[in-house]
């Protein structure tokens, strides 16, 4: 398969220790600093907060997000 | 399996650095420039915006979309 | 496993460059010319239009449909 | 694993060129003649019609059904 | 992995040619005689009937149920 | 991957022939004695009963639960 | 694939024998002490309680949570 030189996971590498917005399946969102990720797109967020419909729902602190629930990750 | 010479991912190669519309599972859509993709159909969009029912919901800037949430990708 | 000589993907080979109707999970349908496919049932449609409940929703032009969202493909 | 001599896919072999009723995920049904199948339970139906809640919705003619959307297949 | 000597699929072996109740994802149930099964839990039922909310919906006769739609199988 | 010495499936080994509560996807629950399990988390329950919203719905006797529908298993 | 030195599962290692909040698909949450986990993110919780919409629903004691139903795990 022909692929371009820049790869999708480069976005995660570039976002380490920076703020990201993560949309999960089922209308949950999490904001916080990206501390770690793996090839399954499992993500660790520090100083995370959970949002529903754009409004604060809960402070999460450190949270491990399972990769197969991720819709998108957007650096702030 | 008999396959034709032109392959589906050629559409993504041809759309690099151009505007695309991406429909995701669960009625979310993202528009922006296709910056990168991989064999799982993970996609990176630059200057992205999120749409619901065809209306602007949010500016995303750079966003990594997980391949298994993609329904379709259409070059503008 | 006993299988018959004619294989399901032969339908896709026979439909290349012809009009097809594709039903996707979640009540979205796409009509257009089948330009390309692969073993995952990823499909490229040219001159595509998106339909909901049988009514025109949007002109798509070229569109790459992800195979795992396909319910059926029917040559016109 | 202990298995019995007769295998589930024998039902598909025995139903080739005969009428079958196929229930798909999401309350769609298709009736028609089974023309072909593979190990993924991808099915080709000839002279097919689509039904919703037991009522005729649409004539499909030839249709390729993706295996992972199949709930059951019942020979007429 | 430590496992006990009796295996889950032994229940299917013991139920061959006997009546079983099968619950499928999406509130569909099928009753009938278990004629065959494989490692994917694909099941063939003879003299089957389909039930919704415990009430008879339709006579199915012979039916091949796709394993990944099964919730449970209970011998009568 | 670093793992701890005690493994999740040890809970199932320790619960053999004892009462367990099993929550399945889609708000169905089953109670009964755990008779058998395998690496896919397929479970056999003896003297099982099905519950909806905590209320008795149906006596099941012996029942084979497909692993991929399990949310959790809790020994009584 | 470029990965950072700290891995997502390190969060689980660091949380062993401590309180965690686990969000599952379908709006169920479980709180309790993380006793064990494996590479599939199957988790064992001790002194667990089930919550719905943040309110106590049921005491679970020991509970094995299937990994593919996990949305996130957050150490308290």
Coordinates of C-alpha atoms in Angstrom, one line a residue:
Chain A
X1 CA 0.0 0.0 0.0
X2 CA 1.3 3.4 -0.9
X3 CA 1.5 5.6 2.1
X4 CA 2.8 9.1 2.6
X5 CA 5.8 9.8 4.7
X6 CA 4.0 11.5 7.6
X7 CA 2.0 9.0 9.6
X8 CA -1.2 9.5 11.6
X9 CA 0.4 8.6 14.9
X10 CA 2.9 11.4 14.4
X11 CA 0.1 13.7 15.6
X12 CA 0.1 11.8 19.0
X13 CA 3.9 12.1 19.3
X14 CA 3.7 15.8 18.6
X15 CA 1.0 16.2 21.2
X16 CA 2.8 14.5 24.2
X17 CA 2.6 16.7 27.3
X18 CA 0.2 19.1 25.6
X19 CA -3.5 19.6 25.9
X20 CA -5.8 17.5 23.7
X21 CA -9.5 17.0 23.2
X22 CA -10.6 13.4 22.8
X23 CA -14.0 12.4 21.5
X24 CA -15.2 9.0 22.5
X25 CA -18.0 6.8 21.1
X26 CA -21.3 7.6 22.9
X27 CA -20.9 11.4 23.2
X28 CA -18.4 11.5 26.0
X29 CA -15.4 13.8 25.6
X30 CA -12.2 14.1 27.7
X31 CA -9.8 17.1 27.8
X32 CA -6.3 17.1 29.4
X33 CA -2.6 16.5 28.8
X34 CA -1.6 13.6 26.7
X35 CA 0.9 11.6 28.8
X36 CA 1.2 8.3 26.9
X37 CA -0.2 6.2 24.1
X38 CA 0.4 2.9 22.4
X39 CA -0.3 1.2 19.0
X40 CA -3.9 0.4 20.0
X41 CA -4.5 4.2 20.5
X42 CA -4.9 3.5 24.3
X43 CA -4.2 6.9 25.8
X44 CA -3.2 8.3 29.2
X45 CA -4.5 11.8 30.0
X46 CA -3.2 13.8 33.0
X47 CA -5.4 16.5 34.6
X48 CA -8.3 15.2 32.7
X49 CA -11.9 16.3 32.8
X50 CA -14.9 14.6 31.3
X51 CA -17.4 16.6 29.2
X52 CA -20.9 15.9 27.9
X53 CA -22.3 18.1 25.2
X54 CA -19.4 20.5 25.8
X55 CA -20.1 21.0 29.5
X56 CA -17.9 19.9 32.4
X57 CA -19.2 16.7 34.0
X58 CA -16.4 15.5 36.2
X59 CA -12.7 15.9 37.1
X60 CA -10.8 12.7 36.3
X61 CA -7.2 13.5 37.1
X62 CA -5.2 10.7 35.5
X63 CA -7.2 8.5 33.2
X64 CA -6.5 5.6 30.8
X65 CA -8.8 5.7 27.8
X66 CA -9.3 2.4 25.9
X67 CA -8.3 2.9 22.2
X68 CA -11.3 1.2 20.6
X69 CA -13.6 3.8 22.1
X70 CA -11.8 6.8 20.5
X71 CA -13.4 8.7 17.7
X72 CA -10.8 11.4 17.4
X73 CA -7.9 13.2 19.1
X74 CA -7.4 16.9 18.5
X75 CA -4.4 18.8 19.9
X76 CA -5.5 22.1 21.5
Chain B
X1 CA -9.4 -12.8 -5.2
X2 CA -9.7 -11.0 -8.5
X3 CA -9.2 -7.3 -8.0
X4 CA -9.0 -4.4 -10.3
X5 CA -5.8 -2.5 -10.9
X6 CA -7.0 0.7 -9.2
X7 CA -7.3 0.3 -5.5
X8 CA -9.7 2.0 -3.0
X9 CA -6.8 3.7 -1.1
X10 CA -5.7 5.4 -4.3
X11 CA -8.5 7.8 -3.6
X12 CA -6.8 8.8 -0.3
X13 CA -3.4 9.2 -2.1
X14 CA -5.0 11.4 -4.7
X15 CA -6.7 13.5 -2.0
X16 CA -3.5 14.3 0.1
X17 CA -3.4 18.1 0.9
X18 CA -6.8 18.6 -0.6
X19 CA -10.2 19.1 1.1
X20 CA -12.2 16.1 2.0
X21 CA -15.6 15.4 3.7
X22 CA -15.5 12.5 6.2
X23 CA -18.6 10.9 7.6
X24 CA -18.1 9.1 10.9
X25 CA -20.4 6.5 12.6
X26 CA -22.9 8.3 14.8
X27 CA -23.8 11.2 12.5
X28 CA -20.6 13.2 13.1
X29 CA -18.8 14.7 10.0
X30 CA -15.4 16.3 9.7
X31 CA -14.3 18.6 6.8
X32 CA -10.7 19.7 6.2
X33 CA -7.4 18.9 4.4
X34 CA -6.2 15.3 4.3
X35 CA -2.7 15.4 5.7
X36 CA -2.0 11.7 6.4
X37 CA -3.5 8.2 6.5
X38 CA -2.5 4.6 7.2
X39 CA -3.6 1.1 6.3
X40 CA -6.2 1.2 9.1
X41 CA -7.8 4.3 7.5
X42 CA -6.6 6.4 10.5
X43 CA -6.7 9.9 9.0
X44 CA -5.1 13.2 9.9
X45 CA -7.0 16.3 8.9
X46 CA -5.6 19.9 9.1
X47 CA -7.9 23.0 9.4
X48 CA -10.7 20.6 10.4
X49 CA -14.2 21.5 11.5
X50 CA -16.8 19.2 13.0
X51 CA -20.3 19.2 11.6
X52 CA -23.6 17.8 12.8
X53 CA -26.5 17.5 10.4
X54 CA -24.5 19.6 7.9
X55 CA -24.1 22.5 10.4
X56 CA -20.9 23.8 11.9
X57 CA -20.4 22.6 15.4
X58 CA -16.7 23.2 16.3
X59 CA -13.4 24.2 14.8
X60 CA -10.9 21.3 15.3
X61 CA -7.7 22.5 13.7
X62 CA -5.5 19.3 13.5
X63 CA -7.4 16.1 14.3
X64 CA -6.5 12.4 14.2
X65 CA -9.6 10.3 13.2
X66 CA -9.6 6.7 14.2
X67 CA -10.1 4.5 11.1
X68 CA -12.8 2.2 12.5
X69 CA -15.2 5.1 13.0
X70 CA -15.0 6.1 9.3
X71 CA -18.1 5.5 7.1
X72 CA -16.8 7.3 4.0
X73 CA -14.3 9.8 2.8
X74 CA -15.2 12.1 -0.2
X75 CA -12.7 14.5 -1.8
X76 CA -14.3 17.9 -2.3
Chain C
X1 CA -15.2 -25.9 3.6
X2 CA -17.2 -26.8 0.6
X3 CA -17.8 -23.8 -1.6
X4 CA -19.4 -23.2 -4.9
X5 CA -17.4 -22.2 -7.9
X6 CA -18.9 -18.8 -8.3
X7 CA -17.8 -16.5 -5.5
X8 CA -19.6 -13.5 -3.8
X9 CA -16.9 -11.0 -4.9
X10 CA -17.6 -12.0 -8.6
X11 CA -20.7 -9.7 -8.2
X12 CA -18.3 -6.8 -7.6
X13 CA -16.1 -7.7 -10.5
X14 CA -19.1 -7.9 -12.8
X15 CA -20.4 -4.5 -11.6
X16 CA -17.2 -2.5 -12.2
X17 CA -18.0 0.8 -14.0
X18 CA -21.7 0.1 -13.6
X19 CA -24.3 1.6 -11.4
X20 CA -24.8 0.1 -7.9
X21 CA -26.9 0.7 -4.9
X22 CA -25.0 0.4 -1.6
X23 CA -26.8 0.1 1.8
X24 CA -24.7 1.1 4.8
X25 CA -25.2 0.4 8.5
X26 CA -27.3 3.2 10.0
X27 CA -29.8 3.8 7.1
X28 CA -27.5 5.6 4.8
X29 CA -27.5 4.6 1.1
X30 CA -25.1 5.5 -1.7
X31 CA -25.8 5.2 -5.5
X32 CA -23.2 5.6 -8.2
X33 CA -20.7 3.8 -10.4
X34 CA -18.4 1.2 -8.8
X35 CA -14.9 2.2 -9.7
X36 CA -12.8 0.0 -7.4
X37 CA -13.0 -2.5 -4.5
X38 CA -10.7 -4.6 -2.3
X39 CA -10.8 -7.7 -0.2
X40 CA -12.2 -5.8 2.8
X41 CA -15.1 -4.6 0.6
X42 CA -13.8 -1.1 0.7
X43 CA -15.5 0.5 -2.3
X44 CA -14.9 3.5 -4.5
X45 CA -17.9 5.1 -6.1
X46 CA -17.8 7.7 -8.8
X47 CA -20.7 10.2 -9.4
X48 CA -22.1 9.1 -6.1
X49 CA -25.1 10.5 -4.3
X50 CA -26.1 9.9 -0.7
X51 CA -29.7 8.9 0.1
X52 CA -31.7 8.7 3.3
X53 CA -35.0 6.8 3.3
X54 CA -34.8 6.7 -0.5
X55 CA -34.6 10.4 -0.9
X56 CA -31.6 12.4 -2.3
X57 CA -29.6 14.0 0.5
X58 CA -26.3 15.0 -1.0
X59 CA -24.1 14.8 -4.1
X60 CA -20.8 13.1 -3.2
X61 CA -18.9 12.7 -6.5
X62 CA -16.0 10.4 -5.8
X63 CA -16.4 8.6 -2.4
X64 CA -14.4 5.8 -0.6
X65 CA -16.8 3.7 1.5
X66 CA -15.3 1.7 4.3
X67 CA -16.1 -2.0 3.9
X68 CA -17.1 -2.7 7.5
X69 CA -20.0 -0.3 7.2
X70 CA -21.5 -2.1 4.1
X71 CA -24.8 -4.0 4.5
X72 CA -25.3 -4.9 0.8
X73 CA -24.3 -4.0 -2.7
X74 CA -26.8 -4.4 -5.5
X75 CA -26.0 -3.8 -9.2
X76 CA -28.6 -1.6 -10.8
Chain D
X1 CA -13.0 -29.2 19.9
X2 CA -15.6 -32.0 19.5
X3 CA -17.9 -31.3 16.6
X4 CA -20.6 -33.2 14.9
X5 CA -20.2 -34.5 11.4
X6 CA -22.8 -32.3 9.8
X7 CA -21.6 -28.7 9.7
X8 CA -23.6 -25.5 9.7
X9 CA -22.4 -24.4 6.3
X10 CA -23.9 -27.6 4.8
X11 CA -27.2 -25.7 5.1
X12 CA -25.9 -23.1 2.7
X13 CA -24.6 -25.8 0.3
X14 CA -28.0 -27.5 0.3
X15 CA -29.8 -24.2 -0.3
X16 CA -27.9 -23.2 -3.5
X17 CA -30.2 -22.1 -6.2
X18 CA -33.2 -22.3 -3.8
X19 CA -35.2 -19.6 -2.1
X20 CA -34.0 -18.4 1.3
X21 CA -35.0 -15.8 3.9
X22 CA -32.1 -13.8 5.3
X23 CA -32.5 -11.7 8.5
X24 CA -29.9 -8.9 8.8
X25 CA -28.9 -6.8 11.8
X26 CA -31.2 -3.8 12.1
X27 CA -34.5 -5.3 11.1
X28 CA -33.9 -5.6 7.4
X29 CA -34.7 -8.9 5.6
X30 CA -34.0 -10.2 2.1
X31 CA -35.7 -13.0 0.3
X32 CA -34.5 -14.6 -3.0
X33 CA -32.4 -17.5 -4.5
X34 CA -29.0 -18.2 -2.9
X35 CA -26.5 -18.1 -5.8
X36 CA -23.2 -18.1 -3.9
X37 CA -21.5 -17.8 -0.5
X38 CA -18.1 -17.9 1.1
X39 CA -16.5 -18.7 4.5
X40 CA -17.3 -15.2 5.8
X41 CA -21.0 -15.9 5.1
X42 CA -21.0 -13.2 2.4
X43 CA -24.0 -14.2 0.3
X44 CA -25.2 -13.5 -3.2
X45 CA -29.0 -13.5 -3.8
X46 CA -30.7 -13.5 -7.2
X47 CA -34.2 -12.1 -7.7
X48 CA -33.9 -10.6 -4.3
X49 CA -36.4 -8.3 -2.5
X50 CA -35.9 -6.3 0.6
X51 CA -38.5 -6.5 3.4
X52 CA -39.1 -4.5 6.6
X53 CA -41.4 -5.8 9.2
X54 CA -42.5 -8.6 6.8
X55 CA -43.6 -6.1 4.1
X56 CA -42.1 -5.6 0.7
X57 CA -39.9 -2.5 0.6
X58 CA -37.9 -2.8 -2.6
X59 CA -36.9 -5.1 -5.5
X60 CA -33.1 -5.8 -5.4
X61 CA -32.5 -8.2 -8.2
X62 CA -28.9 -9.4 -7.7
X63 CA -27.5 -8.4 -4.3
X64 CA -24.3 -9.2 -2.4
X65 CA -24.9 -9.3 1.4
X66 CA -22.0 -8.8 3.7
X67 CA -21.6 -11.7 6.1
X68 CA -21.1 -9.8 9.3
X69 CA -24.6 -8.3 9.0
X70 CA -26.3 -11.7 8.8
X71 CA -28.4 -12.8 11.8
X72 CA -29.8 -16.0 10.2
X73 CA -30.4 -17.7 6.9
X74 CA -33.5 -20.0 6.5
X75 CA -34.2 -22.1 3.4
X76 CA -37.8 -21.6 2.2
Chain E
X1 CA -4.6 -20.4 31.3
X2 CA -6.1 -22.7 33.9
X3 CA -9.3 -24.3 32.7
X4 CA -11.7 -26.8 34.1
X5 CA -12.0 -30.2 32.4
X6 CA -15.6 -29.7 31.3
X7 CA -15.8 -27.2 28.5
X8 CA -18.5 -24.7 27.5
X9 CA -19.1 -26.4 24.1
X10 CA -19.8 -29.7 25.8
X11 CA -23.3 -28.1 26.4
X12 CA -23.8 -28.0 22.7
X13 CA -22.6 -31.5 22.1
X14 CA -25.0 -32.7 24.8
X15 CA -27.9 -30.8 23.3
X16 CA -27.6 -32.2 19.7
X17 CA -31.0 -33.3 18.4
X18 CA -32.7 -31.8 21.4
X19 CA -34.7 -28.7 21.9
X20 CA -32.9 -25.5 22.8
X21 CA -33.8 -21.9 23.3
X22 CA -31.4 -19.4 21.7
X23 CA -31.4 -15.7 22.6
X24 CA -29.9 -13.4 19.9
X25 CA -28.7 -9.8 20.1
X26 CA -31.6 -7.4 19.5
X27 CA -34.3 -9.3 21.4
X28 CA -34.9 -12.0 18.9
X29 CA -35.2 -15.6 20.2
X30 CA -35.3 -18.9 18.3
X31 CA -36.6 -22.3 19.6
X32 CA -36.0 -25.7 17.9
X33 CA -33.8 -28.8 17.7
X34 CA -30.1 -28.2 17.6
X35 CA -28.8 -30.1 14.5
X36 CA -25.3 -28.8 14.1
X37 CA -22.7 -26.2 15.4
X38 CA -19.1 -25.2 14.8
X39 CA -16.3 -23.4 16.7
X40 CA -17.7 -20.0 15.8
X41 CA -21.0 -21.0 17.6
X42 CA -22.8 -20.9 14.2
X43 CA -25.9 -23.1 14.9
X44 CA -28.3 -25.0 12.7
X45 CA -31.8 -25.4 14.2
X46 CA -34.5 -27.8 12.8
X47 CA -38.2 -27.1 13.3
X48 CA -37.3 -23.7 14.4
X49 CA -39.7 -20.8 15.4
X50 CA -38.8 -17.2 15.9
X51 CA -40.1 -15.4 19.0
X52 CA -40.2 -11.8 20.1
X53 CA -40.9 -11.0 23.7
X54 CA -41.8 -14.6 24.3
X55 CA -44.5 -14.7 21.6
X56 CA -44.5 -16.7 18.4
X57 CA -43.6 -14.5 15.4
X58 CA -42.8 -16.9 12.6
X59 CA -42.1 -20.6 11.7
X60 CA -38.6 -20.9 10.4
X61 CA -38.1 -24.7 9.8
X62 CA -34.4 -25.1 9.2
X63 CA -32.3 -22.1 10.1
X64 CA -28.6 -21.3 10.2
X65 CA -27.9 -18.8 13.0
X66 CA -24.7 -16.8 12.8
X67 CA -22.5 -17.3 15.9
X68 CA -21.7 -13.7 16.6
X69 CA -25.3 -12.8 17.1
X70 CA -25.8 -15.4 19.9
X71 CA -26.3 -14.2 23.5
X72 CA -27.0 -17.6 25.0
X73 CA -28.1 -21.2 24.2
X74 CA -30.2 -23.1 26.8
X75 CA -31.2 -26.7 26.4
X76 CA -34.9 -27.2 27.1
Chain F
X1 CA 3.8 -6.1 29.3
X2 CA 4.1 -6.0 33.0
X3 CA 1.4 -8.0 34.7
X4 CA 0.7 -8.9 38.2
X5 CA 0.9 -12.5 39.4
X6 CA -2.8 -12.9 40.1
X7 CA -4.8 -13.0 36.8
X8 CA -8.3 -12.0 36.1
X9 CA -9.4 -15.5 35.1
X10 CA -8.4 -16.7 38.6
X11 CA -11.7 -15.2 39.7
X12 CA -13.5 -17.6 37.4
X13 CA -11.5 -20.6 38.7
X14 CA -12.3 -19.6 42.2
X15 CA -16.0 -19.3 41.4
X16 CA -16.5 -22.8 39.9
X17 CA -19.6 -24.5 41.3
X18 CA -20.5 -21.4 43.2
X19 CA -23.2 -18.8 42.6
X20 CA -22.3 -15.9 40.3
X21 CA -24.1 -12.8 38.9
X22 CA -23.4 -12.2 35.2
X23 CA -24.3 -8.9 33.5
X24 CA -24.6 -9.1 29.7
X25 CA -24.7 -6.3 27.1
X26 CA -28.2 -5.0 26.6
X27 CA -29.4 -5.1 30.3
X28 CA -29.9 -8.8 30.6
X29 CA -28.5 -10.5 33.7
X30 CA -28.1 -14.2 34.6
X31 CA -27.7 -15.7 38.0
X32 CA -26.7 -19.3 38.8
X33 CA -23.8 -21.7 39.5
X34 CA -20.7 -21.4 37.3
X35 CA -20.1 -24.9 35.8
X36 CA -17.5 -24.2 33.1
X37 CA -15.6 -21.4 31.2
X38 CA -13.0 -21.1 28.5
X39 CA -10.5 -18.5 27.3
X40 CA -13.1 -16.6 25.3
X41 CA -15.1 -16.1 28.6
X42 CA -17.8 -18.4 27.2
X43 CA -19.6 -19.5 30.4
X44 CA -21.9 -22.4 31.4
X45 CA -24.3 -21.7 34.2
X46 CA -26.4 -24.4 36.0
X47 CA -29.7 -23.6 37.7
X48 CA -29.7 -20.3 35.9
X49 CA -32.3 -17.6 35.9
X50 CA -32.6 -14.6 33.7
X51 CA -33.2 -11.2 35.2
X52 CA -34.2 -7.8 33.8
X53 CA -33.8 -4.7 35.9
X54 CA -33.2 -7.0 38.9
X55 CA -36.5 -8.8 38.5
X56 CA -36.9 -12.5 37.7
X57 CA -37.8 -13.0 34.0
X58 CA -37.3 -16.7 33.2
X59 CA -35.9 -19.9 34.6
X60 CA -33.1 -21.1 32.3
X61 CA -31.6 -24.2 34.0
X62 CA -28.4 -25.0 32.1
X63 CA -27.3 -22.1 29.8
X64 CA -24.2 -21.4 27.7
X65 CA -23.4 -17.7 27.6
X66 CA -21.3 -16.4 24.7
X67 CA -18.2 -14.6 26.1
X68 CA -18.4 -11.5 23.9
X69 CA -21.8 -10.5 25.4
X70 CA -20.4 -10.5 29.0
X71 CA -20.0 -7.2 30.8
X72 CA -19.0 -8.6 34.2
X73 CA -19.0 -11.7 36.3
X74 CA -19.4 -11.3 40.1
X75 CA -19.2 -14.2 42.5
X76 CA -22.1 -14.1 45.0
Chain G
X1 CA 5.8 3.0 15.4
X2 CA 7.4 5.6 17.6
X3 CA 6.2 5.3 21.1
X4 CA 7.0 7.1 24.3
X5 CA 8.8 5.3 27.1
X6 CA 5.9 5.4 29.6
X7 CA 3.2 3.1 28.5
X8 CA -0.6 3.3 29.0
X9 CA -0.7 0.1 31.0
X10 CA 1.7 1.6 33.5
X11 CA -1.3 3.4 34.9
X12 CA -2.9 0.0 35.7
X13 CA 0.3 -1.2 37.4
X14 CA 0.5 1.9 39.5
X15 CA -3.1 1.6 40.5
X16 CA -2.9 -2.0 41.8
X17 CA -4.6 -2.3 45.3
X18 CA -5.8 1.3 45.0
X19 CA -9.3 2.7 44.3
X20 CA -10.2 3.2 40.7
X21 CA -13.3 4.5 38.8
X22 CA -14.1 2.4 35.7
X23 CA -16.6 3.6 33.0
X24 CA -18.1 0.9 30.9
X25 CA -19.9 1.1 27.6
X26 CA -23.6 1.7 28.1
X27 CA -23.4 4.1 31.1
X28 CA -22.5 1.7 33.8
X29 CA -19.7 2.6 36.2
X30 CA -17.8 0.5 38.7
X31 CA -15.8 1.8 41.7
X32 CA -13.4 -0.3 43.9
X33 CA -9.9 -1.5 44.4
X34 CA -8.0 -2.8 41.3
X35 CA -6.8 -6.3 42.2
X36 CA -5.7 -7.6 38.8
X37 CA -5.6 -7.0 35.1
X38 CA -4.3 -8.6 31.9
X39 CA -3.3 -7.5 28.3
X40 CA -7.0 -7.5 27.2
X41 CA -7.7 -4.9 29.9
X42 CA -9.9 -7.5 31.7
X43 CA -10.0 -6.2 35.3
X44 CA -10.7 -7.6 38.7
X45 CA -12.1 -5.2 41.3
X46 CA -12.4 -5.9 45.0
X47 CA -15.1 -4.2 47.2
X48 CA -16.7 -3.0 44.0
X49 CA -20.0 -1.1 43.7
X50 CA -22.0 -0.4 40.5
X51 CA -23.1 3.1 39.8
X52 CA -25.6 4.5 37.2
X53 CA -25.5 8.3 36.6
X54 CA -23.2 8.7 39.5
X55 CA -25.6 7.0 42.0
X56 CA -25.1 3.8 43.9
X57 CA -27.0 0.9 42.3
X58 CA -25.5 -2.3 43.8
X59 CA -22.7 -3.7 45.9
X60 CA -20.7 -6.1 43.8
X61 CA -17.8 -7.2 46.1
X62 CA -15.4 -9.0 43.8
X63 CA -16.1 -8.5 40.1
X64 CA -14.3 -9.5 36.9
X65 CA -14.9 -6.8 34.2
X66 CA -14.5 -7.8 30.5
X67 CA -11.9 -5.6 28.9
X68 CA -13.8 -4.9 25.7
X69 CA -16.5 -3.1 27.6
X70 CA -14.1 -0.6 29.3
X71 CA -14.3 3.0 28.2
X72 CA -11.8 4.3 30.8
X73 CA -10.0 3.6 34.1
X74 CA -9.2 6.5 36.4
X75 CA -7.2 6.0 39.6
X76 CA -9.0 7.8 42.5

